[in-house]
CSV table of C-alpha atoms in Angstrom, one decimal:
chain,number,residue,atom,x,y,z
E,165,UNK,CA,0.0,0.0,0.0
E,166,UNK,CA,1.3,3.4,-0.8
E,167,UNK,CA,-0.2,6.7,0.2
E,168,UNK,CA,1.2,9.9,-1.3
E,169,UNK,CA,-0.1,13.5,-1.4
E,170,UNK,CA,0.6,15.9,-4.2
E,171,UNK,CA,0.0,19.7,-4.2
E,172,UNK,CA,0.2,22.1,-7.0
E,173,UNK,CA,-0.6,25.8,-6.9
E,174,UNK,CA,-4.4,26.5,-6.9
E,175,UNK,CA,-5.3,22.8,-6.7
E,176,UNK,CA,-6.3,20.9,-3.6
E,177,UNK,CA,-4.2,18.0,-2.3
E,178,UNK,CA,-4.6,14.8,-4.3
E,179,UNK,CA,-4.1,11.7,-2.1
E,180,UNK,CA,-3.1,8.6,-4.0
E,181,UNK,CA,-3.7,5.2,-2.4
E,182,UNK,CA,-3.0,1.8,-3.8
E,183,UNK,CA,-5.5,-0.9,-3.0
E,184,UNK,CA,-4.3,-4.4,-3.7
E,185,UNK,CA,-7.6,-6.3,-3.5
E,186,UNK,CA,-11.4,-5.9,-3.5
E,187,UNK,CA,-11.3,-6.2,0.3
E,188,UNK,CA,-8.8,-3.3,0.3
E,189,UNK,CA,-11.3,-1.2,-1.7
E,190,UNK,CA,-14.1,-2.0,0.7
E,191,UNK,CA,-11.8,-1.1,3.6
E,192,UNK,CA,-11.0,2.2,2.0
E,193,UNK,CA,-14.8,2.8,1.8
E,194,UNK,CA,-15.3,1.8,5.4
E,195,UNK,CA,-12.5,4.1,6.5
E,196,UNK,CA,-14.0,7.0,4.6
E,197,UNK,CA,-17.4,6.3,6.1
E,198,UNK,CA,-15.9,7.2,9.5
E,199,UNK,CA,-15.3,10.7,8.2
E,200,UNK,CA,-18.5,11.1,6.3
E,201,UNK,CA,-21.4,13.2,7.5
E,202,UNK,CA,-24.8,14.3,6.1
E,203,UNK,CA,-24.4,16.5,3.1
E,204,UNK,CA,-21.3,14.9,1.8
E,205,UNK,CA,-21.0,14.3,-1.9
E,206,UNK,CA,-18.5,11.7,-3.3
E,207,UNK,CA,-18.0,11.6,-7.1
E,208,UNK,CA,-16.5,8.4,-8.4
E,209,UNK,CA,-14.9,7.9,-11.8
E,210,UNK,CA,-12.9,5.2,-13.5
E,211,UNK,CA,-13.4,2.6,-16.2
E,212,UNK,CA,-15.9,-0.2,-16.1
E,213,UNK,CA,-14.7,-2.7,-13.4
E,214,UNK,CA,-12.5,-0.3,-11.6
E,215,UNK,CA,-14.1,-0.8,-8.3
E,216,UNK,CA,-16.6,2.0,-7.9
E,217,UNK,CA,-19.4,-0.2,-6.6
E,218,UNK,CA,-16.9,-2.2,-4.5
E,219,UNK,CA,-15.7,1.0,-2.8
E,220,UNK,CA,-19.4,2.1,-2.2
E,221,UNK,CA,-20.1,-1.3,-0.6
E,222,UNK,CA,-17.5,-0.6,2.0
E,223,UNK,CA,-18.8,2.9,2.5
E,224,UNK,CA,-22.3,1.5,3.0
E,225,UNK,CA,-20.9,-1.1,5.5
E,226,UNK,CA,-19.1,1.7,7.4
E,227,UNK,CA,-22.2,3.9,7.5
E,228,UNK,CA,-24.4,0.9,8.7
E,229,UNK,CA,-27.0,1.2,6.0
E,230,UNK,CA,-29.8,-1.2,5.2
E,231,UNK,CA,-29.8,-3.4,2.1
E,232,UNK,CA,-27.1,-4.8,-0.2
E,233,UNK,CA,-25.2,-2.1,-2.0
E,234,UNK,CA,-25.2,-3.0,-5.7
E,235,UNK,CA,-24.8,-1.0,-8.9
E,236,UNK,CA,-27.9,1.1,-9.5
E,237,UNK,CA,-27.2,1.2,-13.3
E,238,UNK,CA,-30.7,0.5,-14.5
E,239,UNK,CA,-32.6,2.3,-11.8
E,240,UNK,CA,-30.2,5.2,-11.7
E,241,UNK,CA,-30.6,5.9,-7.9
E,242,UNK,CA,-31.1,3.9,-4.8
E,243,UNK,CA,-31.5,5.1,-1.2
E,244,UNK,CA,-30.1,2.9,1.7
E,245,UNK,CA,-31.5,4.1,5.0
E,246,UNK,CA,-29.3,4.0,8.1
E,247,UNK,CA,-29.7,1.3,10.6
E,248,UNK,CA,-27.5,3.1,13.1
E,249,UNK,CA,-29.1,6.6,13.3
E,250,UNK,CA,-26.6,8.0,10.9
E,251,UNK,CA,-27.1,9.4,7.4
E,252,UNK,CA,-28.6,7.4,4.6
E,253,UNK,CA,-26.5,6.4,1.6
E,254,UNK,CA,-27.8,7.7,-1.7
E,255,UNK,CA,-26.1,5.7,-4.4
E,256,UNK,CA,-26.4,7.1,-8.0
E,257,UNK,CA,-25.1,5.7,-11.2
E,258,UNK,CA,-24.8,8.5,-13.8
E,259,UNK,CA,-23.6,6.2,-16.6
E,260,UNK,CA,-26.8,6.4,-18.6
E,261,UNK,CA,-27.3,10.1,-18.0
E,262,UNK,CA,-26.7,12.5,-20.8
E,263,UNK,CA,-25.3,15.4,-18.7
E,264,UNK,CA,-25.7,17.6,-15.7
E,265,UNK,CA,-29.2,18.6,-16.7
E,266,UNK,CA,-30.4,15.0,-16.4
E,267,UNK,CA,-28.9,14.6,-12.9
E,268,UNK,CA,-31.1,17.5,-11.9
E,269,UNK,CA,-34.1,15.4,-12.8
E,270,UNK,CA,-33.2,12.9,-10.0
E,271,UNK,CA,-33.9,15.6,-7.4
E,272,UNK,CA,-30.7,14.9,-5.4
E,273,UNK,CA,-31.1,18.4,-3.9
E,274,UNK,CA,-33.9,16.9,-1.8
E,275,UNK,CA,-31.8,14.1,-0.3
E,276,UNK,CA,-28.3,15.6,-0.4
E,277,UNK,CA,-28.4,17.7,2.9
E,278,UNK,CA,-29.4,14.7,5.0
E,279,UNK,CA,-27.4,11.8,3.4
E,280,UNK,CA,-24.1,10.8,2.1
E,281,UNK,CA,-24.4,10.8,-1.7
E,282,UNK,CA,-22.2,8.8,-4.0
E,283,UNK,CA,-22.4,9.3,-7.8
E,284,UNK,CA,-20.7,6.7,-9.9
E,285,UNK,CA,-19.7,7.9,-13.3
E,286,UNK,CA,-20.2,11.4,-11.9
E,287,UNK,CA,-17.2,13.2,-13.4
E,288,UNK,CA,-18.4,16.0,-15.6
E,289,UNK,CA,-22.0,15.4,-14.5
E,290,UNK,CA,-22.3,15.9,-10.7
E,291,UNK,CA,-19.9,18.6,-9.7
E,292,UNK,CA,-22.6,21.2,-9.8
E,293,UNK,CA,-24.5,19.5,-6.9
E,294,UNK,CA,-22.2,20.8,-4.2
E,295,UNK,CA,-19.3,23.2,-3.8
E,296,UNK,CA,-17.8,20.8,-1.2
E,297,UNK,CA,-17.2,17.3,-2.5
E,298,UNK,CA,-14.7,14.5,-2.6
E,299,UNK,CA,-13.7,13.4,-6.1
E,300,UNK,CA,-12.5,9.8,-6.3
E,301,UNK,CA,-10.8,8.5,-9.5
E,302,UNK,CA,-10.0,4.8,-9.6
E,303,UNK,CA,-7.6,3.2,-12.0
E,304,UNK,CA,-7.5,-0.6,-12.2
E,305,UNK,CA,-4.3,-2.2,-13.3
E,306,UNK,CA,-3.7,-5.5,-15.1
E,307,UNK,CA,-2.7,-7.2,-11.9
E,308,UNK,CA,-6.1,-6.1,-10.4
E,309,UNK,CA,-4.5,-3.6,-8.0
E,310,UNK,CA,-6.2,-0.1,-8.0
E,311,UNK,CA,-4.7,3.3,-7.7
E,312,UNK,CA,-7.3,5.6,-6.0
E,313,UNK,CA,-6.9,9.3,-6.3
E,314,UNK,CA,-8.8,11.2,-3.6
E,315,UNK,CA,-9.2,14.9,-4.4
E,316,UNK,CA,-10.9,17.0,-1.8
E,317,UNK,CA,-12.8,20.1,-3.1
E,318,UNK,CA,-14.1,22.9,-0.9
E,319,UNK,CA,-13.8,23.9,2.8
E,320,UNK,CA,-15.5,20.8,4.1
E,321,UNK,CA,-12.6,18.6,3.1
E,322,UNK,CA,-9.8,21.1,3.4
E,323,UNK,CA,-8.4,19.9,6.7
E,324,UNK,CA,-9.6,16.3,6.7
E,325,UNK,CA,-6.9,13.6,6.9
E,326,UNK,CA,-8.1,11.2,4.3
E,327,UNK,CA,-7.8,7.4,4.8
E,328,UNK,CA,-5.2,5.4,3.1
E,329,UNK,CA,-2.9,3.4,5.4
E,330,UNK,CA,-5.5,0.7,6.0
E,331,UNK,CA,-6.5,0.3,2.4
E,332,UNK,CA,-3.5,-1.8,1.4
E,333,UNK,CA,-4.3,-4.4,4.0
E,334,UNK,CA,-6.4,-7.2,2.6
């Protein structure tokens, strides 16, 4: 597991984590759940099979939400209520959406303030939902390891120490 942070002028820190297995991706999601709070928006990007849903499964486990977290590709959005008096998980798959105007049709502005919202395939589509967000780009390598780039955007994430050291275990 490696964890590095890069900073360039005018750009927030980008934390890079290597996750060796599916379990490590779930662990990264669980670790991030410990930092999540209502109103958080996470935008996931990466190619098919990169581990976006696997990461979200770990996030859901960490948040203690009801129901199996599976890809909502055909239903677009799924809400997983909390079983632990925490925020619900709103899991969105923007793969079939044509652009930012179509994400508005889902009415995420109604659930965003009280939930943790994850938008898979959200790059270029979901950024307008919140000024504060965590952008997560996942690369999957031929040996099935993943490089996960965590880019905090906005004041909410400015001083948060993002997870990483536990992600390589597993």
